Structures are given as structure tokens and as C-alpha cells.
CSV table of N, CA and C in Angstrom, one decimal:
chain,number,residue,atom,x,y,z
A,28,MET,N,26.1,-20.7,-5.5
A,28,MET,CA,26.8,-20.5,-4.2
A,28,MET,C,27.9,-19.5,-4.3
A,29,LEU,N,28.1,-18.8,-3.2
A,29,LEU,CA,29.2,-17.9,-3.1
A,29,LEU,C,30.5,-18.5,-2.8
A,30,SER,N,31.6,-18.1,-3.4
A,30,SER,CA,32.9,-18.5,-3.0
A,30,SER,C,33.3,-17.8,-1.7
A,31,SER,N,34.3,-18.3,-1.1
A,31,SER,CA,34.7,-17.6,0.2
A,31,SER,C,35.1,-16.2,0.0
A,32,THR,N,35.7,-15.9,-1.1
A,32,THR,CA,36.1,-14.5,-1.5
A,32,THR,C,34.9,-13.6,-1.7
A,33,GLU,N,33.9,-14.2,-2.4
A,33,GLU,CA,32.6,-13.4,-2.6
A,33,GLU,C,31.9,-13.2,-1.3
A,34,ARG,N,31.9,-14.2,-0.5
A,34,ARG,CA,31.2,-14.1,0.8
A,34,ARG,C,31.8,-13.0,1.7
A,35,GLU,N,33.2,-13.0,1.7
A,35,GLU,CA,33.9,-12.0,2.5
A,35,GLU,C,33.6,-10.6,2.0
A,36,LEU,N,33.6,-10.5,0.6
A,36,LEU,CA,33.3,-9.2,0.0
A,36,LEU,C,31.9,-8.7,0.5
A,37,LEU,N,30.9,-9.5,0.4
A,37,LEU,CA,29.6,-9.1,0.8
A,37,LEU,C,29.5,-8.8,2.3
A,38,LEU,N,30.1,-9.6,3.1
A,38,LEU,CA,30.1,-9.4,4.5
A,38,LEU,C,30.8,-8.1,4.9
A,39,SER,N,31.8,-7.8,4.2
A,39,SER,CA,32.6,-6.5,4.5
A,39,SER,C,31.8,-5.3,4.1
A,40,ARG,N,30.7,-5.4,3.3
A,40,ARG,CA,30.0,-4.3,2.8
A,40,ARG,C,28.6,-4.2,3.5
A,41,ILE,N,28.4,-4.9,4.6
A,41,ILE,CA,27.2,-4.8,5.4
A,41,ILE,C,27.6,-4.2,6.8
A,42,ARG,N,26.9,-3.1,7.1
A,42,ARG,CA,27.2,-2.5,8.4
A,42,ARG,C,26.1,-2.6,9.4
A,43,ASP,N,26.4,-2.8,10.6
A,43,ASP,CA,25.5,-2.9,11.7
A,43,ASP,C,25.1,-1.5,12.2
A,44,ILE,N,23.9,-1.2,12.4
A,44,ILE,CA,23.4,0.0,13.0
A,44,ILE,C,22.6,-0.4,14.3
A,45,PRO,N,23.3,-0.3,15.5
A,45,PRO,CA,22.6,-0.7,16.7
A,45,PRO,C,21.4,0.3,17.0
A,46,ASP,N,20.4,-0.3,17.7
A,46,ASP,CA,19.3,0.4,18.2
A,46,ASP,C,18.5,1.2,17.1
A,47,TRP,N,18.4,0.6,15.9
A,47,TRP,CA,17.6,1.2,14.9
A,47,TRP,C,16.8,0.2,14.2
A,48,PRO,N,15.5,0.3,14.0
A,48,PRO,CA,14.7,1.5,14.2
A,48,PRO,C,14.2,1.8,15.6
A,49,GLU,N,14.6,0.8,16.5
A,49,GLU,CA,14.2,1.0,17.9
A,49,GLU,C,15.3,0.3,18.8
A,50,PRO,N,15.3,0.6,20.1
A,50,PRO,CA,16.3,0.0,21.0
A,50,PRO,C,16.2,-1.5,20.9
A,51,GLY,N,17.4,-2.1,20.9
A,51,GLY,CA,17.5,-3.5,20.9
A,51,GLY,C,17.6,-4.2,19.6
A,52,VAL,N,17.3,-3.5,18.5
A,52,VAL,CA,17.4,-4.0,17.2
A,52,VAL,C,18.7,-3.6,16.5
A,53,VAL,N,19.4,-4.5,15.9
A,53,VAL,CA,20.6,-4.2,15.2
A,53,VAL,C,20.3,-4.3,13.7
A,54,PHE,N,20.2,-3.2,13.1
A,54,PHE,CA,19.8,-3.1,11.7
A,54,PHE,C,21.0,-3.4,10.8
A,55,LYS,N,20.7,-4.2,9.8
A,55,LYS,CA,21.7,-4.6,8.8
A,55,LYS,C,21.6,-3.6,7.6
A,56,ASP,N,22.6,-2.7,7.5
A,56,ASP,CA,22.6,-1.7,6.5
A,56,ASP,C,23.3,-2.2,5.3
A,57,ILE,N,22.6,-2.4,4.2
A,57,ILE,CA,23.2,-2.9,2.9
A,57,ILE,C,23.7,-1.7,2.0
A,58,THR,N,23.5,-0.5,2.5
A,58,THR,CA,23.9,0.6,1.6
A,58,THR,C,25.4,0.5,1.1
A,59,PRO,N,26.3,0.2,2.0
A,59,PRO,CA,27.7,0.1,1.5
A,59,PRO,C,27.9,-1.0,0.4
A,60,LEU,N,27.1,-2.1,0.5
A,60,LEU,CA,27.1,-3.1,-0.6
A,60,LEU,C,26.6,-2.5,-1.9
A,61,LEU,N,25.5,-1.8,-1.8
A,61,LEU,CA,24.9,-1.2,-3.0
A,61,LEU,C,25.8,-0.2,-3.6
A,62,LEU,N,26.6,0.5,-2.8
A,62,LEU,CA,27.6,1.5,-3.4
A,62,LEU,C,28.8,0.9,-4.1
A,63,ASP,N,29.1,-0.3,-3.8
A,63,ASP,CA,30.2,-1.0,-4.3
A,63,ASP,C,29.7,-1.8,-5.5
A,64,ALA,N,30.1,-1.4,-6.8
A,64,ALA,CA,29.6,-2.1,-8.0
A,64,ALA,C,30.0,-3.5,-8.0
A,65,THR,N,31.1,-3.9,-7.6
A,65,THR,CA,31.5,-5.3,-7.6
A,65,THR,C,30.7,-6.1,-6.6
A,66,ALA,N,30.5,-5.6,-5.4
A,66,ALA,CA,29.7,-6.3,-4.4
A,66,ALA,C,28.3,-6.4,-4.8
A,67,PHE,N,27.7,-5.4,-5.4
A,67,PHE,CA,26.3,-5.4,-5.8
A,67,PHE,C,26.1,-6.4,-6.9
A,68,ALA,N,27.0,-6.4,-7.9
A,68,ALA,CA,26.9,-7.4,-9.0
A,68,ALA,C,27.1,-8.8,-8.5
A,69,THR,N,28.0,-9.0,-7.5
A,69,THR,CA,28.1,-10.3,-7.0
A,69,THR,C,26.8,-10.8,-6.3
A,70,ALA,N,26.2,-9.9,-5.6
A,70,ALA,CA,24.9,-10.3,-4.9
A,70,ALA,C,23.9,-10.6,-5.9
A,71,ILE,N,23.7,-9.8,-6.9
A,71,ILE,CA,22.7,-10.0,-7.9
A,71,ILE,C,22.9,-11.3,-8.7
A,72,ASP,N,24.2,-11.5,-9.1
A,72,ASP,CA,24.5,-12.8,-9.8
A,72,ASP,C,24.1,-14.0,-9.0
A,73,ALA,N,24.4,-13.9,-7.7
A,73,ALA,CA,24.1,-15.1,-6.8
A,73,ALA,C,22.6,-15.2,-6.6
A,74,LEU,N,21.9,-14.1,-6.5
A,74,LEU,CA,20.4,-14.2,-6.4
A,74,LEU,C,19.8,-14.8,-7.7
A,75,VAL,N,20.3,-14.4,-8.8
A,75,VAL,CA,19.9,-14.9,-10.1
A,75,VAL,C,20.1,-16.5,-10.1
A,76,GLY,N,21.3,-16.9,-9.7
A,76,GLY,CA,21.6,-18.3,-9.7
A,76,GLY,C,20.7,-19.2,-9.0
A,77,THR,N,20.0,-18.7,-7.9
A,77,THR,CA,19.1,-19.5,-7.2
A,77,THR,C,17.8,-19.7,-8.0
A,78,ALA,N,17.6,-19.0,-9.1
A,78,ALA,CA,16.4,-19.1,-9.9
A,78,ALA,C,16.6,-19.9,-11.1
A,79,ARG,N,17.7,-20.5,-11.3
A,79,ARG,CA,18.0,-21.3,-12.5
A,79,ARG,C,18.1,-22.7,-12.2
A,80,ASP,N,17.8,-23.6,-13.1
A,80,ASP,CA,17.9,-25.0,-12.9
A,80,ASP,C,19.3,-25.5,-13.2
A,81,GLN,N,19.6,-26.7,-13.2
A,81,GLN,CA,20.9,-27.3,-13.4
A,81,GLN,C,21.5,-26.9,-14.8
A,82,THR,N,20.6,-26.7,-15.8
A,82,THR,CA,21.1,-26.4,-17.1
A,82,THR,C,21.3,-24.9,-17.3
A,83,GLY,N,21.0,-24.1,-16.3
A,83,GLY,CA,21.1,-22.6,-16.4
A,83,GLY,C,19.9,-21.9,-16.9
A,84,THR,N,18.8,-22.7,-17.1
A,84,THR,CA,17.6,-22.1,-17.6
A,84,THR,C,16.7,-21.5,-16.4
A,85,SER,N,16.2,-20.4,-16.7
A,85,SER,CA,15.3,-19.7,-15.6
A,85,SER,C,14.1,-20.6,-15.4
A,86,ARG,N,13.7,-20.7,-14.1
A,86,ARG,CA,12.5,-21.4,-13.7
A,86,ARG,C,11.4,-20.4,-13.4
A,87,ILE,N,11.6,-19.1,-13.7
A,87,ILE,CA,10.8,-18.0,-13.1
A,87,ILE,C,10.0,-17.2,-14.2
A,88,ASP,N,8.7,-16.9,-13.9
A,88,ASP,CA,7.9,-16.0,-14.7
A,88,ASP,C,7.9,-14.6,-14.1
A,89,LYS,N,7.8,-14.5,-12.8
A,89,LYS,CA,7.7,-13.2,-12.1
A,89,LYS,C,8.7,-13.2,-10.9
A,90,VAL,N,9.2,-12.1,-10.6
A,90,VAL,CA,10.1,-11.9,-9.4
A,90,VAL,C,9.4,-10.9,-8.5
A,91,VAL,N,9.1,-11.2,-7.3
A,91,VAL,CA,8.5,-10.4,-6.3
A,91,VAL,C,9.6,-9.7,-5.5
A,92,GLY,N,9.5,-8.3,-5.4
A,92,GLY,CA,10.4,-7.6,-4.6
A,92,GLY,C,9.6,-7.0,-3.4
A,93,ILE,N,10.1,-7.2,-2.2
A,93,ILE,CA,9.4,-6.8,-1.0
A,93,ILE,C,9.9,-5.4,-0.6
A,94,GLU,N,8.9,-4.5,-0.3
A,94,GLU,CA,9.3,-3.1,0.0
A,94,GLU,C,10.2,-3.1,1.2
A,95,ALA,N,11.2,-2.3,1.2
A,95,ALA,CA,11.6,-1.4,0.2
A,95,ALA,C,12.9,-1.9,-0.4
A,96,ARG,N,13.8,-2.4,0.4
A,96,ARG,CA,15.1,-2.8,-0.1
A,96,ARG,C,15.0,-4.0,-1.0
A,97,GLY,N,14.0,-4.8,-0.9
A,97,GLY,CA,13.8,-5.9,-1.8
A,97,GLY,C,13.6,-5.5,-3.2
A,98,PHE,N,13.0,-4.2,-3.4
A,98,PHE,CA,12.8,-3.7,-4.8
A,98,PHE,C,14.2,-3.5,-5.5
A,99,ILE,N,15.2,-3.0,-4.7
A,99,ILE,CA,16.5,-2.8,-5.2
A,99,ILE,C,17.1,-4.0,-5.8
A,100,LEU,N,17.0,-5.1,-5.0
A,100,LEU,CA,17.5,-6.4,-5.4
A,100,LEU,C,16.7,-7.1,-6.5
A,101,ALA,N,15.4,-7.1,-6.4
A,101,ALA,CA,14.5,-7.8,-7.3
A,101,ALA,C,14.5,-7.3,-8.7
A,102,ALA,N,14.6,-6.0,-8.9
A,102,ALA,CA,14.6,-5.4,-10.2
A,102,ALA,C,15.7,-5.9,-11.1
A,103,PRO,N,17.0,-5.9,-10.7
A,103,PRO,CA,18.0,-6.4,-11.6
A,103,PRO,C,17.9,-7.9,-11.8
A,104,VAL,N,17.4,-8.6,-10.8
A,104,VAL,CA,17.2,-10.1,-10.9
A,104,VAL,C,16.2,-10.4,-11.9
A,105,ALA,N,15.0,-9.6,-11.9
A,105,ALA,CA,14.0,-9.8,-12.9
A,105,ALA,C,14.5,-9.5,-14.3
A,106,HIS,N,15.3,-8.5,-14.4
A,106,HIS,CA,15.8,-8.1,-15.7
A,106,HIS,C,16.7,-9.2,-16.3
A,107,VAL,N,17.6,-9.7,-15.5
A,107,VAL,CA,18.5,-10.8,-16.0
A,107,VAL,C,17.7,-12.0,-16.3
A,108,LEU,N,16.7,-12.4,-15.5
A,108,LEU,CA,15.9,-13.6,-15.8
A,108,LEU,C,14.8,-13.4,-16.9
A,109,ARG,N,14.7,-12.1,-17.4
A,109,ARG,CA,13.7,-11.8,-18.3
A,109,ARG,C,12.3,-12.2,-17.8
A,110,ALA,N,12.1,-11.8,-16.5
A,110,ALA,CA,10.8,-12.1,-15.8
A,110,ALA,C,10.2,-10.8,-15.5
A,111,GLY,N,8.9,-10.8,-15.2
A,111,GLY,CA,8.2,-9.7,-14.7
A,111,GLY,C,8.5,-9.3,-13.3
A,112,LEU,N,8.4,-8.1,-12.9
A,112,LEU,CA,8.7,-7.6,-11.6
A,112,LEU,C,7.4,-7.2,-10.9
A,113,VAL,N,7.2,-7.8,-9.7
A,113,VAL,CA,6.0,-7.5,-8.9
A,113,VAL,C,6.4,-6.9,-7.6
A,114,PRO,N,6.0,-5.6,-7.4
A,114,PRO,CA,6.3,-5.0,-6.1
A,114,PRO,C,5.3,-5.3,-5.1
A,115,LEU,N,5.7,-5.8,-3.9
A,115,LEU,CA,4.9,-6.0,-2.7
A,115,LEU,C,5.1,-4.7,-1.9
A,116,ARG,N,4.0,-4.0,-1.6
A,116,ARG,CA,4.1,-2.7,-1.0
A,116,ARG,C,3.4,-2.7,0.4
A,117,LYS,N,3.8,-1.7,1.2
A,117,LYS,CA,3.1,-1.5,2.5
A,117,LYS,C,1.7,-1.0,2.1
A,118,HIS,N,0.8,-1.3,3.1
A,118,HIS,CA,-0.6,-1.0,3.0
A,118,HIS,C,-0.8,0.5,2.5
A,119,GLY,N,-1.7,0.7,1.5
A,119,GLY,CA,-2.1,2.0,1.1
A,119,GLY,C,-1.2,2.6,0.0
A,120,LYS,N,-0.2,1.9,-0.5
A,120,LYS,CA,0.8,2.5,-1.4
A,120,LYS,C,0.5,2.1,-2.9
A,121,LEU,N,-0.4,1.2,-3.1
A,121,LEU,CA,-0.7,0.8,-4.5
A,121,LEU,C,-2.0,1.4,-5.0
A,122,PRO,N,-2.1,1.9,-6.2
A,122,PRO,CA,-3.2,2.6,-6.7
A,122,PRO,C,-4.4,1.8,-7.3
A,123,PHE,N,-4.2,0.5,-7.4
A,123,PHE,CA,-5.2,-0.3,-8.1
A,123,PHE,C,-5.8,-1.3,-7.0
A,124,ASP,N,-6.7,-2.1,-7.5
A,124,ASP,CA,-7.3,-3.2,-6.6
A,124,ASP,C,-6.2,-4.0,-6.1
A,125,THR,N,-6.3,-4.4,-4.8
A,125,THR,CA,-5.2,-5.1,-4.1
A,125,THR,C,-5.7,-6.3,-3.3
A,126,ARG,N,-4.8,-7.2,-3.0
A,126,ARG,CA,-4.9,-8.2,-2.0
A,126,ARG,C,-3.9,-7.9,-0.9
A,127,SER,N,-4.3,-8.2,0.3
A,127,SER,CA,-3.4,-7.8,1.4
A,127,SER,C,-3.3,-8.9,2.4
A,128,VAL,N,-2.2,-8.9,3.2
A,128,VAL,CA,-1.9,-9.8,4.3
A,128,VAL,C,-1.3,-9.1,5.4
A,129,SER,N,-1.7,-9.3,6.6
A,129,SER,CA,-1.1,-8.7,7.8
A,129,SER,C,-0.3,-9.7,8.5
A,130,TYR,N,0.8,-9.3,9.1
A,130,TYR,CA,1.8,-10.2,9.7
A,130,TYR,C,2.6,-9.5,10.8
A,131,ALA,N,3.3,-10.3,11.6
A,131,ALA,CA,4.1,-9.8,12.7
A,131,ALA,C,5.5,-9.6,12.2
A,132,LEU,N,6.2,-8.5,12.6
A,132,LEU,CA,7.6,-8.3,12.4
A,132,LEU,C,8.3,-8.6,13.7
A,133,GLU,N,9.7,-8.5,13.6
A,133,GLU,CA,10.5,-8.7,14.8
A,133,GLU,C,10.3,-7.5,15.8
A,134,TYR,N,9.8,-6.4,15.3
A,134,TYR,CA,9.5,-5.3,16.2
A,134,TYR,C,8.2,-4.5,15.9
A,135,GLY,N,7.2,-5.3,15.6
A,135,GLY,CA,5.9,-4.7,15.4
A,135,GLY,C,5.0,-5.5,14.5
A,136,GLU,N,4.0,-4.9,13.8
A,136,GLU,CA,3.1,-5.5,12.9
A,136,GLU,C,3.1,-4.7,11.6
A,137,ALA,N,2.7,-5.3,10.5
A,137,ALA,CA,2.6,-4.7,9.2
A,137,ALA,C,1.6,-5.4,8.3
A,138,THR,N,1.3,-4.7,7.3
A,138,THR,CA,0.4,-5.2,6.2
A,138,THR,C,1.1,-5.0,4.9
A,139,ILE,N,1.2,-6.0,4.0
A,139,ILE,CA,1.7,-5.8,2.7
A,139,ILE,C,0.6,-6.1,1.7
A,140,GLU,N,0.7,-5.5,0.5
A,140,GLU,CA,-0.3,-5.8,-0.5
A,140,GLU,C,0.3,-5.8,-1.9
A,141,VAL,N,-0.5,-6.4,-2.8
A,141,VAL,CA,-0.1,-6.5,-4.2
A,141,VAL,C,-1.3,-6.3,-5.0
A,142,HIS,N,-1.0,-5.8,-6.2
A,142,HIS,CA,-2.2,-5.6,-7.2
A,142,HIS,C,-2.8,-7.0,-7.4
A,143,SER,N,-4.1,-6.9,-7.5
A,143,SER,CA,-4.9,-8.2,-7.6
A,143,SER,C,-4.6,-8.9,-9.0
A,144,ASP,N,-4.1,-8.2,-10.0
A,144,ASP,CA,-3.8,-8.8,-11.3
A,144,ASP,C,-2.3,-9.0,-11.5
A,145,ALA,N,-1.5,-9.0,-10.4
A,145,ALA,CA,-0.1,-9.2,-10.6
A,145,ALA,C,0.3,-10.6,-11.0
A,146,PHE,N,-0.4,-11.6,-10.7
A,146,PHE,CA,-0.1,-13.0,-11.0
A,146,PHE,C,-1.2,-13.6,-11.8
A,147,GLY,N,-0.7,-14.5,-12.6
A,147,GLY,CA,-1.7,-15.4,-13.3
A,147,GLY,C,-1.6,-16.8,-12.7
A,148,PRO,N,-2.6,-17.6,-12.9
A,148,PRO,CA,-2.6,-18.9,-12.4
A,148,PRO,C,-1.4,-19.7,-13.0
A,149,GLY,N,-0.7,-20.3,-12.1
A,149,GLY,CA,0.5,-21.1,-12.6
A,149,GLY,C,1.8,-20.3,-12.8
A,150,ASP,N,1.8,-19.0,-12.6
A,150,ASP,CA,3.0,-18.3,-12.7
A,150,ASP,C,4.0,-18.8,-11.7
A,151,ARG,N,5.2,-19.0,-12.1
A,151,ARG,CA,6.3,-19.4,-11.3
A,151,ARG,C,7.1,-18.2,-10.8
A,152,VAL,N,7.1,-18.1,-9.4
A,152,VAL,CA,7.5,-16.9,-8.8
A,152,VAL,C,8.8,-17.1,-7.9
A,153,LEU,N,9.7,-16.1,-8.0
A,153,LEU,CA,10.8,-16.0,-7.1
A,153,LEU,C,10.6,-14.8,-6.2
A,154,VAL,N,10.6,-15.0,-4.9
A,154,VAL,CA,10.4,-13.9,-3.9
A,154,VAL,C,11.8,-13.5,-3.5
A,155,VAL,N,12.1,-12.2,-3.6
A,155,VAL,CA,13.4,-11.6,-3.3
A,155,VAL,C,13.3,-10.6,-2.2
A,156,ASP,N,14.2,-10.6,-1.2
A,156,ASP,CA,14.2,-9.6,-0.1
A,156,ASP,C,15.6,-9.5,0.3
A,157,ASP,N,15.9,-8.4,1.1
A,157,ASP,CA,17.2,-8.2,1.6
A,157,ASP,C,17.5,-9.0,2.8
A,158,VAL,N,16.6,-9.0,3.8
A,158,VAL,CA,16.9,-9.7,5.1
A,158,VAL,C,15.7,-10.6,5.4
A,159,LEU,N,16.0,-11.9,5.8
A,159,LEU,CA,15.0,-12.8,6.4
A,159,LEU,C,15.3,-12.8,7.9
A,160,ALA,N,14.3,-12.2,8.6
A,160,ALA,CA,14.5,-12.2,10.1
A,160,ALA,C,13.5,-13.2,10.7
A,161,THR,N,12.4,-12.8,11.1
A,161,THR,CA,11.4,-13.7,11.8
A,161,THR,C,10.6,-14.6,10.8
A,162,GLY,N,10.7,-14.2,9.5
A,162,GLY,CA,10.0,-14.9,8.4
A,162,GLY,C,8.6,-14.4,8.1
A,163,GLY,N,8.1,-13.5,8.9
A,163,GLY,CA,6.7,-13.0,8.7
A,163,GLY,C,6.5,-12.4,7.4
A,164,THR,N,7.4,-11.5,7.0
A,164,THR,CA,7.2,-10.8,5.7
A,164,THR,C,7.2,-11.8,4.5
A,165,VAL,N,8.2,-12.7,4.5
A,165,VAL,CA,8.3,-13.7,3.4
A,165,VAL,C,7.1,-14.6,3.5
A,166,GLN,N,6.6,-15.0,4.6
A,166,GLN,CA,5.4,-15.9,4.7
A,166,GLN,C,4.2,-15.2,4.2
A,167,ALA,N,4.1,-13.9,4.5
A,167,ALA,CA,3.0,-13.1,4.0
A,167,ALA,C,3.1,-13.0,2.5
A,168,ALA,N,4.3,-12.7,1.9
A,168,ALA,CA,4.5,-12.7,0.5
A,168,ALA,C,4.0,-14.0,-0.2
A,169,ALA,N,4.4,-15.1,0.4
A,169,ALA,CA,4.1,-16.4,-0.2
A,169,ALA,C,2.6,-16.6,-0.2
A,170,GLU,N,1.9,-16.1,0.9
A,170,GLU,CA,0.4,-16.2,1.0
A,170,GLU,C,-0.2,-15.4,-0.2
A,171,LEU,N,0.3,-14.2,-0.4
A,171,LEU,CA,-0.3,-13.4,-1.5
A,171,LEU,C,-0.1,-14.0,-2.9
A,172,VAL,N,1.1,-14.6,-3.1
A,172,VAL,CA,1.4,-15.3,-4.4
A,172,VAL,C,0.4,-16.5,-4.6
A,173,GLU,N,0.4,-17.3,-3.5
A,173,GLU,CA,-0.4,-18.5,-3.6
A,173,GLU,C,-1.9,-18.3,-3.7
A,174,ALA,N,-2.4,-17.2,-3.0
A,174,ALA,CA,-3.8,-16.8,-3.1
A,174,ALA,C,-4.2,-16.5,-4.5
A,175,ALA,N,-3.3,-16.0,-5.3
A,175,ALA,CA,-3.6,-15.7,-6.7
A,175,ALA,C,-3.5,-16.9,-7.7
A,176,GLY,N,-3.1,-18.1,-7.1
A,176,GLY,CA,-3.0,-19.2,-7.9
A,176,GLY,C,-1.6,-19.4,-8.6
A,177,ALA,N,-0.7,-18.6,-8.1
A,177,ALA,CA,0.7,-18.7,-8.6
A,177,ALA,C,1.5,-19.6,-7.7
A,178,ASP,N,2.7,-20.0,-8.1
A,178,ASP,CA,3.5,-20.9,-7.3
A,178,ASP,C,4.8,-20.2,-6.9
A,179,VAL,N,5.2,-20.3,-5.6
A,179,VAL,CA,6.5,-19.8,-5.2
A,179,VAL,C,7.5,-20.9,-5.4
A,180,VAL,N,8.3,-20.6,-6.4
A,180,VAL,CA,9.4,-21.6,-6.8
A,180,VAL,C,10.5,-21.6,-5.8
A,181,ALA,N,10.9,-20.3,-5.4
A,181,ALA,CA,12.0,-20.2,-4.4
A,181,ALA,C,11.9,-18.8,-3.8
A,182,VAL,N,12.6,-18.7,-2.6
A,182,VAL,CA,12.8,-17.4,-1.9
A,182,VAL,C,14.3,-17.2,-1.8
A,183,SER,N,14.7,-16.0,-2.2
A,183,SER,CA,16.1,-15.7,-2.2
A,183,SER,C,16.3,-14.4,-1.4
A,184,VAL,N,17.2,-14.5,-0.4
A,184,VAL,CA,17.5,-13.3,0.4
A,184,VAL,C,19.0,-13.1,0.4
A,185,LEU,N,19.3,-11.8,0.6
A,185,LEU,CA,20.7,-11.5,0.8
A,185,LEU,C,21.2,-12.0,2.1
A,186,ILE,N,20.5,-11.7,3.2
A,186,ILE,CA,20.9,-12.1,4.6
A,186,ILE,C,19.8,-12.8,5.3
A,187,GLU,N,20.2,-13.9,6.0
A,187,GLU,CA,19.2,-14.5,6.9
A,187,GLU,C,19.8,-14.4,8.3
A,188,LEU,N,19.0,-13.9,9.2
A,188,LEU,CA,19.4,-13.7,10.6
A,188,LEU,C,19.0,-15.0,11.3
A,189,GLY,N,20.0,-15.9,11.3
A,189,GLY,CA,19.7,-17.3,11.8
A,189,GLY,C,19.2,-17.3,13.3
A,190,PHE,N,19.7,-16.4,14.1
A,190,PHE,CA,19.3,-16.4,15.5
A,190,PHE,C,17.8,-16.1,15.7
A,191,LEU,N,17.2,-15.6,14.7
A,191,LEU,CA,15.7,-15.3,14.8
A,191,LEU,C,14.9,-16.5,14.3
A,192,ALA,N,15.5,-17.5,13.7
A,192,ALA,CA,14.9,-18.7,13.2
A,192,ALA,C,13.7,-18.5,12.3
A,193,GLY,N,13.8,-17.4,11.5
A,193,GLY,CA,12.7,-17.2,10.5
A,193,GLY,C,12.6,-18.2,9.5
A,194,GLY,N,13.7,-18.9,9.1
A,194,GLY,CA,13.6,-20.0,8.1
A,194,GLY,C,12.8,-21.1,8.6
A,195,ASP,N,12.7,-21.3,9.9
A,195,ASP,CA,11.9,-22.4,10.5
A,195,ASP,C,10.4,-22.2,10.2
A,196,ARG,N,10.0,-21.0,10.1
A,196,ARG,CA,8.6,-20.6,9.9
A,196,ARG,C,8.2,-20.9,8.4
A,197,LEU,N,9.2,-21.1,7.6
A,197,LEU,CA,8.9,-21.2,6.1
A,197,LEU,C,9.0,-22.6,5.6
A,198,ALA,N,8.6,-23.6,6.4
A,198,ALA,CA,8.6,-24.9,5.9
A,198,ALA,C,7.8,-25.1,4.7
A,199,GLY,N,8.4,-25.8,3.7
A,199,GLY,CA,7.7,-26.1,2.5
A,199,GLY,C,8.2,-25.1,1.4
A,200,LEU,N,8.9,-24.0,1.8
A,200,LEU,CA,9.4,-23.1,0.8
A,200,LEU,C,10.9,-23.4,0.6
A,201,ASP,N,11.3,-23.2,-0.7
A,201,ASP,CA,12.8,-23.4,-1.0
A,201,ASP,C,13.5,-22.1,-0.8
A,202,VAL,N,14.1,-22.0,0.4
A,202,VAL,CA,14.7,-20.7,0.8
A,202,VAL,C,16.2,-20.7,0.6
A,203,HIS,N,16.7,-19.7,0.0
A,203,HIS,CA,18.1,-19.5,-0.2
A,203,HIS,C,18.6,-18.2,0.4
A,204,ALA,N,19.6,-18.2,1.2
A,204,ALA,CA,20.2,-17.0,1.8
A,204,ALA,C,21.7,-17.0,1.3
A,205,LEU,N,22.1,-15.8,0.8
A,205,LEU,CA,23.5,-15.7,0.4
A,205,LEU,C,24.4,-15.7,1.6
A,206,LEU,N,23.9,-15.0,2.7
A,206,LEU,CA,24.7,-15.0,3.9
A,206,LEU,C,23.8,-15.3,5.1
A,207,ARG,N,24.3,-16.2,6.0
A,207,ARG,CA,23.6,-16.5,7.2
A,207,ARG,C,24.4,-16.0,8.4
A,208,LEU,N,23.7,-15.1,9.1
A,208,LEU,CA,24.4,-14.4,10.2
A,208,LEU,C,23.7,-14.8,11.5
């Protein structure tokens, strides 16, 4: 969990961009957080903490990063946990055999895919992304993981947009948000 000081630090490094990528959407820009070494380290440490048990031992074999900002967060998390990193990409971006899932976004539709050999049966997986909005992307990620016979141990996001109720869509998943806005 974040201390109140850490929470304030992270909040102060997230900027709102109104009407992007389309009118009516307020985009949460995490670039200022990434630029601040202390804020970035604080976020990564907190995300790593959600993947450890009470003794501090990692419960994770693979960390999924969801395109694109999820990659930035998932890579250092996987490194610290000594876990493999699995990129979930937009349709058509992966060069090998893939599995895919289509889903609804808060402002459109999308398809994500993963290499068909990314997970082994029983792999324990942490899904990492920057923002949990409507829950569609995370739900699609969980479907891809589970279709391969792996288990989603937890989902960790930097920001949850509570007013969109995306967490409600993810019943049965252990979801952790560093910040709920």
C-alpha cells in the first residue's frame, strides 16, 4: 500500500488531457510520473508489492504488460520479480502464431493478442496496466491468459477510474489499483 506521501507524489505527477483522444474523454497522462525517478520507482515498488505474499516471496511466473503504457510498467516489475515478461499487443503487431480477443473500450473497440506459446499450463501471472477504465482490456487479457491454461494471480494498475466501474466487470480477479480516481 502507498503511504499518504507516496499517494500525493503519484497524484501530483499525473496530468489530465481533456478531449483526448476524442471529445469527452479526459486522458490520464502518466508521462510526468515516468520523468520523475522517485515517482516512477515508487509506482514500480508498489506494483511489485501486489505480487508478493505475506513473507515477501513472489507468487508470479510471468508478468503481462498491456500495450502500450503497460509495457513501461510491467518490464521493471518483471525484472524485480525475476519473472518472464509477456507483451499483449494490438492486433497485427506480433510476428508469431497468436491468440486474440476483441473487446469494447470506453471510446471504441479493439483486439489484443499474445503469442500462442507465451504461457505454460499453470503459470502464475500478474497482469499490469496503467489505467483500469471500463475493464474491457483487463478482462480480455485475463481471457487470453486463462485460455492458455495459465492462472491470473492478480491484476495491478497504476490508476483505476472508479466512475467507469471497470472493477465491477472483473469479478473473480484480485485487482489492485495504486490510485483510485
